[in-house]
């Protein structure tokens, strides 16, 4: 069997429960790209099994620890476990994540369900090589109408894999109707952001619905995830996103849901917040759900000033008694650091703010407690009390 030897430091990482071994901790390789390998620890004993990449800085993605070999059915077993877990959540939607990589012991594999279609991403050499087998198993377990391989994320380039989007089973339409709570959407799994929707925010939209009222501002709205979910409880809704395409979809989706109180603007949120302040606009509920400002460690400082600015401006626009739902999906920005930003925005605007709920990504996107990188989404629900 192919094998890869790792250093003492790599060995320690495995023992600490981290599922990745970096190139700098690899001491010898007897394997080809994408192989399932035995991982030899500092004392030359098999300490784990992993998928090997000959290109990525992440050389090994662990599938299991200990000396035992994996059963031939491991992919099927794990896919079934992941799917059964989602079924047990009784999600009130027809779009959600079925497989979330490492957290389902299927490193670098993503499978999302949209109605009766599946969208698949294989983001490492090892998983990509097994895409055919995975497609077959998913077909057997779920009988989808079609499976789309949405393999255009840039991370695939780090693995030496090409960016390609194609139907790998059945047929996948350009518009799939899905339901999330009471809202019906048309999703484009071929070209929409991520795999079509921001599924990780579903439960935060449900939570926000408990507080939404009055005049709502949904900033960084994409296709209106928060705006449309909260609109029935609000007098008026203003959704803002820089993407003209996203904005036209908000309008379509508002109409298809019979929501007549939703206005959508294609604008840069930074400019729009300033303009709203200038014209004296006020809101009772504000959602801030920006893209990851800190995509890497080097970008953290600039990201912090971005988060500070939007939170500060939002608190100024918010009426006392109003709610701010503020999010960060940068895994390089910790929960503590994000809370600090919000606290300093509150201080600078002389507002008194309470923390109503501290939330994260939905339960279909689980966090691994030994892997801080998997705790990426922070969602704070705040109330401005004065
Ligand atoms: N709230 C959405 C997801 C938002 S994702 C939901 O629940 O579905 C972040 C969005 O921010 C993207 O749609 C992107 O187009 C938009 N965006 C990025 N930079 C922006 C900017 N400076 N101004 C406005 N929108 C921006």
GROMACS .gro file of C-alpha atoms and ligand atoms in nm, residues 185 193 197-199 201 205 218-227 240-243 246 267-271 287-293 329, ligand 1:
model
   61
  185UNK     CA    1  -3.668   3.054  -0.449
  193UNK     CA    2  -2.254   3.199  -0.578
  197UNK     CA    3  -2.746   2.965  -0.211
  198UNK     CA    4  -2.581   3.054   0.120
  199UNK     CA    5  -2.713   2.748   0.297
  201UNK     CA    6  -2.719   3.099   0.710
  205UNK     CA    7  -3.249   3.358   0.902
  218UNK     CA    8  -3.064   4.378   0.452
  219UNK     CA    9  -2.708   4.470   0.356
  220UNK     CA   10  -2.507   4.223   0.141
  221UNK     CA   11  -2.834   4.055   0.058
  222UNK     CA   12  -2.735   3.828  -0.236
  223UNK     CA   13  -3.066   3.685  -0.364
  224UNK     CA   14  -3.251   3.810  -0.057
  225UNK     CA   15  -3.200   3.526   0.191
  226UNK     CA   16  -3.269   3.745   0.493
  227UNK     CA   17  -3.481   4.007   0.316
  240UNK     CA   18  -2.863   4.605  -0.100
  241UNK     CA   19  -2.610   4.401  -0.296
  242UNK     CA   20  -2.337   4.501  -0.538
  243UNK     CA   21  -2.436   4.229  -0.785
  246UNK     CA   22  -2.846   3.909  -0.740
  267UNK     CA   23  -2.512   4.932  -0.471
  268UNK     CA   24  -2.188   4.910  -0.282
  269UNK     CA   25  -2.295   4.874   0.082
  270UNK     CA   26  -2.016   5.102   0.206
  271UNK     CA   27  -2.148   5.384  -0.016
  287UNK     CA   28  -2.878   4.261   0.877
  288UNK     CA   29  -2.508   4.278   0.784
  289UNK     CA   30  -2.387   3.965   0.604
  290UNK     CA   31  -2.073   4.064   0.412
  291UNK     CA   32  -1.843   3.829   0.218
  292UNK     CA   33  -1.531   3.706   0.401
  293UNK     CA   34  -1.328   4.028   0.437
  329UNK     CA   35  -1.772   3.440   0.770
  387LIG     N1   36  -2.710   3.747   0.302
  387LIG     C1   37  -2.702   3.658   0.188
  387LIG     C2   38  -2.561   3.613   0.159
  387LIG     C3   39  -2.460   3.724   0.141
  387LIG     S1   40  -2.311   3.675   0.067
  387LIG     C4   41  -2.795   3.541   0.208
  387LIG     O1   42  -2.851   3.524   0.319
  387LIG     O2   43  -2.816   3.465   0.114
  387LIG     C5   44  -2.232   3.828   0.042
  387LIG     C6   45  -2.290   3.913  -0.069
  387LIG     O3   46  -2.223   4.040  -0.062
  387LIG     C7   47  -2.270   3.865  -0.209
  387LIG     O4   48  -2.397   3.851  -0.270
  387LIG     C8   49  -2.190   3.973  -0.282
  387LIG     O5   50  -2.238   4.000  -0.412
  387LIG     C9   51  -2.214   4.093  -0.194
  387LIG     N2   52  -2.110   4.197  -0.188
  387LIG    C10   53  -1.976   4.184  -0.180
  387LIG     N3   54  -1.917   4.304  -0.163
  387LIG    C11   55  -2.016   4.396  -0.159
  387LIG    C12   56  -2.021   4.538  -0.141
  387LIG     N4   57  -1.909   4.610  -0.121
  387LIG     N5   58  -2.141   4.599  -0.142
  387LIG    C13   59  -2.255   4.528  -0.160
  387LIG     N6   60  -2.256   4.395  -0.176
  387LIG    C14   61  -2.139   4.329  -0.175
   0.00000   0.00000   0.00000
